[in-house]
Coordinates of C-alpha atoms and ligand atoms in Angstrom, one line a residue:
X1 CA 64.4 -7.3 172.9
X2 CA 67.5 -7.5 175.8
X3 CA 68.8 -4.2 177.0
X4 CA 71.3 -3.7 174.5
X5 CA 71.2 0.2 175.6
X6 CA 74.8 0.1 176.8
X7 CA 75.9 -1.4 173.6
X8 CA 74.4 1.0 171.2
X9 CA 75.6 4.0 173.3
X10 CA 79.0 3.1 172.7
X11 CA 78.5 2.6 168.9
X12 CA 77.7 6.4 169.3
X13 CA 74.2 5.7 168.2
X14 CA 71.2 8.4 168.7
X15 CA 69.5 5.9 171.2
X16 CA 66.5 7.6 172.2
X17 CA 65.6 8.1 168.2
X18 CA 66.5 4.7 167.9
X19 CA 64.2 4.0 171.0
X20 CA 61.0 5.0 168.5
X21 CA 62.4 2.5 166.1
X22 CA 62.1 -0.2 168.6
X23 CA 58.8 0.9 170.1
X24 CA 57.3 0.5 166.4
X25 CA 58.7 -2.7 165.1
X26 CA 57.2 -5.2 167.3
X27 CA 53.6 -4.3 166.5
X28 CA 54.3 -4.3 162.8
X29 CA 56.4 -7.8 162.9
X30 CA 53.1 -9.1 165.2
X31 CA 50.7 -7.5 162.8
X32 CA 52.0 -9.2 159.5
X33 CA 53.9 -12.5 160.7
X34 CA 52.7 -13.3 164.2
X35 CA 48.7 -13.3 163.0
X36 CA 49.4 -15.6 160.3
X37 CA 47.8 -19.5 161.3
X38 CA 49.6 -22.9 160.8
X39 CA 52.6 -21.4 160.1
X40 CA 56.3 -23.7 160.0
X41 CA 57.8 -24.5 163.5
X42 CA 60.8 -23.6 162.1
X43 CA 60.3 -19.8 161.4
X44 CA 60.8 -19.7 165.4
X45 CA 64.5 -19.0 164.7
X46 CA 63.7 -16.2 162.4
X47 CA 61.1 -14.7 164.5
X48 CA 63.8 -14.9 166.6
X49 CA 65.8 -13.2 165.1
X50 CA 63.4 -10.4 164.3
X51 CA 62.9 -9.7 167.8
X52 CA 66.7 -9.1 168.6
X53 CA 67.5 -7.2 165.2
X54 CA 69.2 -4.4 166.5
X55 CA 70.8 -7.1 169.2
X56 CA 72.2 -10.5 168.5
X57 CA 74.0 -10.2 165.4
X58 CA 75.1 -6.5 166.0
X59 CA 76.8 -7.9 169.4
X60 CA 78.5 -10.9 167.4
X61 CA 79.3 -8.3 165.1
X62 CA 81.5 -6.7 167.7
X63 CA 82.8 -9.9 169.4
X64 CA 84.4 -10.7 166.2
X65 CA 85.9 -6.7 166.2
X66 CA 87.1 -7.3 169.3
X67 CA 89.0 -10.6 168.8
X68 CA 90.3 -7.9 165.4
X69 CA 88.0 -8.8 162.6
X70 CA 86.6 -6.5 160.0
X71 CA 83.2 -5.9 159.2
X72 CA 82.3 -5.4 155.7
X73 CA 78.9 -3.5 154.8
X74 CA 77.8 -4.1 151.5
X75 CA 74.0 -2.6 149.5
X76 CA 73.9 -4.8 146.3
X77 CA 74.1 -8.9 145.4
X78 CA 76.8 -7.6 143.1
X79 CA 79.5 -7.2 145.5
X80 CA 80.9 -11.0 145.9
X81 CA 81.0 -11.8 149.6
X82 CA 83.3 -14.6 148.8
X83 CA 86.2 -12.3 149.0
X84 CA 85.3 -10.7 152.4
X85 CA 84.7 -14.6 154.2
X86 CA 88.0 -15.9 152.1
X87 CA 89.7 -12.4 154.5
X88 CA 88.1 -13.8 157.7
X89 CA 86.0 -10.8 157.7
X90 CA 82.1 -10.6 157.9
X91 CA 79.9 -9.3 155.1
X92 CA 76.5 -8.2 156.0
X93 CA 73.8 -6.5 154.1
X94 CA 72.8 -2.6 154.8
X95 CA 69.8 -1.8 152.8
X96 CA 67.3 0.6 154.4
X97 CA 63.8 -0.8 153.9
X98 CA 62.1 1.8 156.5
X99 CA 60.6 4.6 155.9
X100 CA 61.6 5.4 159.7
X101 CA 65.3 6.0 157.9
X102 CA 63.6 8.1 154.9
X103 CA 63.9 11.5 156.4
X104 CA 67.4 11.5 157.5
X105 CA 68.5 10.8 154.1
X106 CA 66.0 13.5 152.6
X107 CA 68.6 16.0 155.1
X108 CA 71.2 15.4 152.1
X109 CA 69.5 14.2 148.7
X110 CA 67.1 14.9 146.8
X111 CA 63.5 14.3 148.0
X112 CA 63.0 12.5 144.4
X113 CA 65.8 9.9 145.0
X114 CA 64.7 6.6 145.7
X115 CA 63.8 5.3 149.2
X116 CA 66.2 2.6 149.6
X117 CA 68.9 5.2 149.0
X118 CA 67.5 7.7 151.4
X119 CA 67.0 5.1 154.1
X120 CA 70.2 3.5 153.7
X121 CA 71.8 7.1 153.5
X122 CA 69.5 8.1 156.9
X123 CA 70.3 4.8 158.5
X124 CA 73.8 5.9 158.6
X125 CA 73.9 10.0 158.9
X126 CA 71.0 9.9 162.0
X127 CA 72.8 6.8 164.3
X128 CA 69.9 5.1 164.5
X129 CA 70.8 1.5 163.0
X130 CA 73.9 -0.5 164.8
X131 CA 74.4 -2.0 161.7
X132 CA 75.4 0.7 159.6
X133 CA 77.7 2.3 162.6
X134 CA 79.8 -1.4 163.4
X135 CA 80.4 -1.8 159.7
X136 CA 84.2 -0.9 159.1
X137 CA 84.4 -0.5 155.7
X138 CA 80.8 0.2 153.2
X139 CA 81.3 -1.3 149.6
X140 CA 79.3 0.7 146.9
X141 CA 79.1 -0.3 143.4
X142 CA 78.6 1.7 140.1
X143 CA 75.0 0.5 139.6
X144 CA 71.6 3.4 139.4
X145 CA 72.9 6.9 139.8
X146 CA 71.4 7.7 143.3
X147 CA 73.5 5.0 144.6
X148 CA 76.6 5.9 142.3
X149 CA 76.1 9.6 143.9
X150 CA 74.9 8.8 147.3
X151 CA 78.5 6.9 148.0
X152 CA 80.2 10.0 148.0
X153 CA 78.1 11.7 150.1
X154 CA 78.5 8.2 152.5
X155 CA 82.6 8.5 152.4
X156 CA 82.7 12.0 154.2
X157 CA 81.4 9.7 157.0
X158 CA 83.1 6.5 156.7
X159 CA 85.7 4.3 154.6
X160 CA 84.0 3.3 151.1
X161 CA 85.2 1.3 148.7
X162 CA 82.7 1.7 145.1
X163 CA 83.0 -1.3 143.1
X164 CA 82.9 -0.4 139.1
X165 CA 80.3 -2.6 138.2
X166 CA 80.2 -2.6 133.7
X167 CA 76.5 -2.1 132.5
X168 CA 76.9 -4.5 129.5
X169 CA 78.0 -7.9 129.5
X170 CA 79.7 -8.4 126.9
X171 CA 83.0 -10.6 127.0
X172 CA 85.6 -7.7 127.9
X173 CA 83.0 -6.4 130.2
X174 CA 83.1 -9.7 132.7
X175 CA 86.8 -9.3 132.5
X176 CA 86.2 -6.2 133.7
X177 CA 84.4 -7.5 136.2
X178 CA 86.9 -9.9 137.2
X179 CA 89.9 -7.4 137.2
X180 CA 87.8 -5.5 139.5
X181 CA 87.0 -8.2 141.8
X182 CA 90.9 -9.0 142.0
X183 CA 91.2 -5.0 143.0
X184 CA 88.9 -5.3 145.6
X185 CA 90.5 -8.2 146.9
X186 CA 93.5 -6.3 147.8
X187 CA 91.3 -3.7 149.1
X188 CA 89.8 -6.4 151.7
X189 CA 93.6 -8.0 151.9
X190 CA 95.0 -4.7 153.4
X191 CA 92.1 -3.4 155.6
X192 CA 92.2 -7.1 157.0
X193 CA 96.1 -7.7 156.9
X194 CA 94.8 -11.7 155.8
X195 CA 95.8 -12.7 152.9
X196 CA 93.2 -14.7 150.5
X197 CA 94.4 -17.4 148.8
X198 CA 92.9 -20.2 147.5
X199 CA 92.6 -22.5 150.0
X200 CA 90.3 -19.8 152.0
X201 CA 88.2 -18.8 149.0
X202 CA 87.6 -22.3 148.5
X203 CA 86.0 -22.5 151.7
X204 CA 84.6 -18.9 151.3
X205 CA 82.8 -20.1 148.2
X206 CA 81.7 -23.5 149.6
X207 CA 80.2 -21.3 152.9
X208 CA 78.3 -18.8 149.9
X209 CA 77.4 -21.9 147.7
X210 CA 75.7 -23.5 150.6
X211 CA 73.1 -20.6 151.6
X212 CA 72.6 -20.7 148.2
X213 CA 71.7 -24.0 147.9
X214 CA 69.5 -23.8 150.8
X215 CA 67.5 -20.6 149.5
X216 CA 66.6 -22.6 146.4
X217 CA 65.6 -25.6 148.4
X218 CA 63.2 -23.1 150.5
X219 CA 62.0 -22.0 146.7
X220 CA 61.3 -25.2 144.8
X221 CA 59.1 -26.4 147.6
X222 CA 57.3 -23.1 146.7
X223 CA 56.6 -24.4 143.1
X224 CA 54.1 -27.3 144.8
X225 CA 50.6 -27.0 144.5
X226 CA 49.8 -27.0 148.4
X227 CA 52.4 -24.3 149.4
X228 CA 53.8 -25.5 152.5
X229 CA 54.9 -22.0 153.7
X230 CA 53.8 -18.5 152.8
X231 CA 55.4 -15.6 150.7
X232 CA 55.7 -13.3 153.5
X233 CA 57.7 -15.6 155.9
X234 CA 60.4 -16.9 152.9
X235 CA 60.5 -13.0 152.2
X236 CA 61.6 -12.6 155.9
X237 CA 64.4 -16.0 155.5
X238 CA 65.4 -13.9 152.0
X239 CA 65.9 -10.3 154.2
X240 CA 67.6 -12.0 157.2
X241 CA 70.1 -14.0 154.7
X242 CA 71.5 -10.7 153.9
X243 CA 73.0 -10.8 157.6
X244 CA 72.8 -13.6 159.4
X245 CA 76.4 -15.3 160.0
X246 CA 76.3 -17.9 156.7
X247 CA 76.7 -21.1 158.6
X248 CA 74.1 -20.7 160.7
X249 CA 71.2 -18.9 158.2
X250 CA 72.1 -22.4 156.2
X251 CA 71.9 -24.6 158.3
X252 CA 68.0 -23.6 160.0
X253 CA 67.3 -23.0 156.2
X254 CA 68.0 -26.6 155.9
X255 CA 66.1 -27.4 158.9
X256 CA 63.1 -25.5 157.9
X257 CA 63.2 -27.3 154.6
X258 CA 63.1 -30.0 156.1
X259 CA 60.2 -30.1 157.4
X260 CA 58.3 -28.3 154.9
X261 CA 59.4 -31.5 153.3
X262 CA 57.0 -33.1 155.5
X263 CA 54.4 -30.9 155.0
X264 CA 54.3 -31.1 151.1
X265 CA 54.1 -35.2 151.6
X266 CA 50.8 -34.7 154.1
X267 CA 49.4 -32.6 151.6
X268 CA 49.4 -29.6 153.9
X269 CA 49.0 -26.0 152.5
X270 CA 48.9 -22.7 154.7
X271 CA 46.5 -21.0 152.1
X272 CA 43.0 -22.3 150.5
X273 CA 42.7 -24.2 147.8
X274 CA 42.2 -22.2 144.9
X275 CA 44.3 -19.2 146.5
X276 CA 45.9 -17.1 143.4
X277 CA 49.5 -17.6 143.2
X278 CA 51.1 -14.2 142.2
X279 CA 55.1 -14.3 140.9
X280 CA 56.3 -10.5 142.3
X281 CA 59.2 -9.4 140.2
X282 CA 61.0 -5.7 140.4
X283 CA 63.0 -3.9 142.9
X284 CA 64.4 -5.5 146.3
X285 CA 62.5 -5.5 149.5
X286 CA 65.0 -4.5 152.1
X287 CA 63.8 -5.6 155.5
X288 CA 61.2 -4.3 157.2
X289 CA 59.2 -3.8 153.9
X290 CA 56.5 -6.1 154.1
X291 CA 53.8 -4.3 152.4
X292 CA 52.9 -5.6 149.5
X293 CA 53.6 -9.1 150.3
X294 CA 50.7 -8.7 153.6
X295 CA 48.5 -6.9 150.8
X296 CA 48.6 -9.9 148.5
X297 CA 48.1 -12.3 151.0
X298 CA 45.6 -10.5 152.8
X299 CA 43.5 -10.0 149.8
X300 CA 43.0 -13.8 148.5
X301 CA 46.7 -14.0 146.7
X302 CA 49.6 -16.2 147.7
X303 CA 53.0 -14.7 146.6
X304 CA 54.8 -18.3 145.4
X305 CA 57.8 -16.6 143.9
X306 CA 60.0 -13.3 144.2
X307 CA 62.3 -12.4 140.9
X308 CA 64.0 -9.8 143.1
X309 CA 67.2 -9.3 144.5
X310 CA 65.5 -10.2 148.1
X311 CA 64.5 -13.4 145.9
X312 CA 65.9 -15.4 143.3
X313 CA 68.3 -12.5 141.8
X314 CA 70.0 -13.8 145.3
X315 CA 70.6 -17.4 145.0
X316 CA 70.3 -18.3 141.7
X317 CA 74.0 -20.0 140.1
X318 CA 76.3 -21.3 142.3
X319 CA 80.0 -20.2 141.8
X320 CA 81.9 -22.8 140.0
X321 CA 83.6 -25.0 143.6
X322 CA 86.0 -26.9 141.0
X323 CA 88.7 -24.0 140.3
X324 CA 91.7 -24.4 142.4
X325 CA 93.9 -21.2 141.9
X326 CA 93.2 -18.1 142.8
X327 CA 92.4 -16.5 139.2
X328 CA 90.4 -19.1 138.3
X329 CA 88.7 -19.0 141.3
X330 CA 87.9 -14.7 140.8
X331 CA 87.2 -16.0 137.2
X332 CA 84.3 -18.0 138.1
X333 CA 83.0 -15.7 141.0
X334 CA 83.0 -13.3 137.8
X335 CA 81.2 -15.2 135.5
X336 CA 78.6 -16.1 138.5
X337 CA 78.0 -12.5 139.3
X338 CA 77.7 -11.4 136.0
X339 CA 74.8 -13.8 135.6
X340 CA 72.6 -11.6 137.9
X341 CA 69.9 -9.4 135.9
X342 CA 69.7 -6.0 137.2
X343 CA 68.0 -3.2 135.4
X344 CA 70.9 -1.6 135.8
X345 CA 72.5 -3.8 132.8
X346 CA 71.6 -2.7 129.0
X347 CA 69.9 -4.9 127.4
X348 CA 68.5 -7.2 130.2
X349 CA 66.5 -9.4 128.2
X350 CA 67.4 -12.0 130.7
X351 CA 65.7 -11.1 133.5
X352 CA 62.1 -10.9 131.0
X353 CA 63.1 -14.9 130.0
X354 CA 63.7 -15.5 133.7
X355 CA 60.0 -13.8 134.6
X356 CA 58.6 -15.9 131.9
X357 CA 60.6 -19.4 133.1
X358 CA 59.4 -18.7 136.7
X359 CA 55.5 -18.1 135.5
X360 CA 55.7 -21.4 134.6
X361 CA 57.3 -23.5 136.9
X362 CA 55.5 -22.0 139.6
X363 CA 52.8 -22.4 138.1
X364 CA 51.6 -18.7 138.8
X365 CA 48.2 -17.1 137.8
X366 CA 49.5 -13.7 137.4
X367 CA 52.5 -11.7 138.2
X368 CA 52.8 -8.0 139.7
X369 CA 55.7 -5.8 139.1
X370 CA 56.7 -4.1 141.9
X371 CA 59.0 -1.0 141.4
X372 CA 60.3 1.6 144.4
X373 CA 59.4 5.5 143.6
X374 CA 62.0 7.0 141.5
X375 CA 64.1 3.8 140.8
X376 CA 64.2 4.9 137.0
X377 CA 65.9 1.9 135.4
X378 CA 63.0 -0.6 136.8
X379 CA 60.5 1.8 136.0
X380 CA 61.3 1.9 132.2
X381 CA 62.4 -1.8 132.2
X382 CA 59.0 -2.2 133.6
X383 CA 57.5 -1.6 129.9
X384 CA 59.5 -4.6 128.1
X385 CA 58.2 -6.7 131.1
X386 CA 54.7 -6.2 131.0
X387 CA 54.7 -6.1 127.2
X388 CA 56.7 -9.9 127.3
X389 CA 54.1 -11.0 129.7
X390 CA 50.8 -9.9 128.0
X391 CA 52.3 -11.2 124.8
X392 CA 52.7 -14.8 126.6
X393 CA 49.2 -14.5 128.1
X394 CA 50.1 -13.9 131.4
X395 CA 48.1 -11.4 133.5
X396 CA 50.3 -8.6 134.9
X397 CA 50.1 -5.9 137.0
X398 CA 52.8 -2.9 137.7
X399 CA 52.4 -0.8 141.0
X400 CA 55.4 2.1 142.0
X401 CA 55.2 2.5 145.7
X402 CA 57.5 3.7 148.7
X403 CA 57.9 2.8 152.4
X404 CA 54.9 5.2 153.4
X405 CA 51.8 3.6 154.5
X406 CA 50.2 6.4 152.6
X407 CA 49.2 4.2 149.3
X408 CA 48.2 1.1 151.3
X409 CA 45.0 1.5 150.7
X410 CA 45.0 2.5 146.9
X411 CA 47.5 -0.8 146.7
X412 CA 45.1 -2.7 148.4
X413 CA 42.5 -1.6 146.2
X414 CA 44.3 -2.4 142.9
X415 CA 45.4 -5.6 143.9
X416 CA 42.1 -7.0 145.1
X417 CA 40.7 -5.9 141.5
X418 CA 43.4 -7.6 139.9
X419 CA 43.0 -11.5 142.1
X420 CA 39.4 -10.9 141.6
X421 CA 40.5 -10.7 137.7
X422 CA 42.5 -13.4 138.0
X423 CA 39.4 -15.4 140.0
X424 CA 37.5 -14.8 136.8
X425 CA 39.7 -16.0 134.4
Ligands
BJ8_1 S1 71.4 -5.8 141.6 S2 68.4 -4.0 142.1 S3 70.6 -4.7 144.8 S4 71.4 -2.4 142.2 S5 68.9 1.7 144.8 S6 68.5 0.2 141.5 S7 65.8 0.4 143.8 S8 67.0 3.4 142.4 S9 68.7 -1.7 144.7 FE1 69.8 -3.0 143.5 FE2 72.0 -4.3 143.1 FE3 70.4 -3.9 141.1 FE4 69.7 -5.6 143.0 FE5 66.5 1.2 141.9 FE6 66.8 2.3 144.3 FE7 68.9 2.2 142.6 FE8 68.0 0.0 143.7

């Protein structure tokens, strides 16, 4: 990485702590990704932008400040970043997925709170991520009660504005939903001083739409039989969407595609024939956890599909582009929103008919369900999952792990047995 030193100093972050952080990452990125053979030319841009995490975006992060934009930092695929574009402000993602982060938030919550909360809680308190310390305003949301709780503890810190997200949807509950997005608009109006009308959220929700678009381009090539790219690199394009500027993440997305395009007509695959094709469904993957993905495909699996919110929870439904006032525009970025299947929503029978539609059209030989330590509400949905998918015959699997390397061995051991299951089949 450049010698951002300078820069990070005058975010106020604890740079030598943060020194450890980049001392670490490297090895692990060149350990998982860089070992991998035949992989796209095109996954140069996000090895790229790996290797200047903490730099690049951070610094155009602060060039935007500087010429008086707000940044927006957000934690869930809830909180519509059509609103914060449509403000000419930048929304980018701040989940923890380190356990480098995990001990910082363990100063102020419960050891027995889930690690994505404690590492996006850590992130912040310890100074060691620029992200979390350029980000003007944090938007929360009502969704598990560690995060509901943790916000408070957040706005001693720093301006947060909690979203009240309903956990039904029933038809008064997406008008909820859209009152509530129409509140948070004039939150982002007068931190910003821009007005959103509906010209700008037009464009806003043309800019979303089209990273969209190109996520589920990058997954249906995944449904082919010779799988042009792995699971571990589209998980790294799913973590970097949640901050790269828009315009840009689309447009290599595109390019990628493009010629993965190629690939899939030569018949090219970067895994054996016969490799088991897994469908990993659960809790989100914040970047850098990369575990179970490089324990699948390490051990004879191919991860062809993610139903996570670092996966198709993220792209899936475009926001209706045809409205052309501005409550009919917040009316369809409702209604889009809504359509998202978090545990967090009672019931969520939804997200078990999505995990059943995805078995099938990607064609997957068995499906593991992946839930974070002490997330409670995918741990109990986890039940009606793996009951839905035994009842349809597929094979299933449901692991609870953290960000510790501790388990890495027990994981690999489970998962092995369970390809080798699926070999037998
Ligand atoms: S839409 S999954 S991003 S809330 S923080 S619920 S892991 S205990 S992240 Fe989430 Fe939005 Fe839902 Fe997706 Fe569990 Fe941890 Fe809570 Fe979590």
């Amino acid at each position: 990485m450049a010698d951002y030193r300078k820069m990070w100093e005058d975010l106020g972050m604890d740079v030598d702590t943060h020194d450890q952080l980049c001392e670490v990452l490297p090895q692990a990125f060149g350990d998982v990704y860089l070992s991998q053979e035949n992989r796209p030319e095109g996954m140069d841009y996000y090895n790229f932008v790996v290797s200047e995490i903490h730099g690049v975006r951070p610094a155009e992060l602060i060039e935007h400040q500087k010429k008086g934009g707000k940044v927006f930092g957000t934690f869930c695929v809830y909180v519509p970043d059509e609103i914060v574009f449509a403000a000419d402000a930048i929304a980018t993602g701040l989940c923890g997925g380190s356990q480098f982060w995990v001990p910082g938030g363990e100063k102020v919550l419960p050891s027995d709170t889930c690690p994505l909360i404690k590492a996006s809680v850590g992130a912040r308190l310890d100074r060691t991520c620029p992200f979390f310390r350029i980000a003007d305003m944090y938007v929360g949301e009502t969704t598990c009660d560690g995060k509901k709780k943790a916000w408070e503890i957040l706005a001693e810190d720093v301006p947060v504005h909690v979203m009240d997200l309903p956990q039904m949807k029933r038809e008064k509950d997406v008008r909820a939903w859209e009152e509530e997005i129409k509140d948070f608009k004039k939150v982002v109006e007068d931190f910003t001083g821009n007005e959103v009308t509906s010209e700008k959220l037009a464009e806003s929700i043309k800019l979303i739409n089209g990273k969209r678009k190109a996520l589920k381009r990058l997954y249906e090539l995944r449904k082919n039989e010779n799988l042009p790219i792995s699971g571990k690199d589209v998980l790294l394009i799913s973590q970097i969407a949640f901050y790269d500027d828009p315009a840009r993440f689309t447009e290599m997305t595109n390019k990628l595609c493009d010629e993965l395009d190629k690939r899939v007509e030569e018949g090219v695959s970067v895994f054996e024939k016969g490799t088991k094709r897994i469908l990993l469904t659960g809790t989100p993957l914040a970047i850098p956890n990369w575990k179970i993905h490089n324990i699948i495909e390490t051990s004879g699996g191919a991860v062809v599909c993610e139903e996570m919110c670092t996966g198709t929870r993220y792209f899936e439904n475009l926001v209706d582009e045809t409205q052309t006032d501005l409550d009919s525009q917040i009316k369809a970025i409702a209604e889009r929103y809504m359509g998202i299947k978090c545990a967090c929503f009672t019931p969520n029978t939804g997200r078990i008919d999505d995990i059943i539609k995805y078995a099938k059209e990607y064609n997957v030989d068995g499906v593991i369900d992946v839930n974070l330590k002490f997330c409670s509400t995918y741990a109990v949905e986890g039940y009606l999952v793996e009951k839905a998918l035994k009842e349809a015959g597929i094979p299933v699997l449901g692991i609870e792990t953290d960000y510790t390397d501790s388990d890495a061995q027990q994981m690999r051991t489970r998962i092995s047995a369970f390809i080798e299951m699926l070999e037998e089949r």
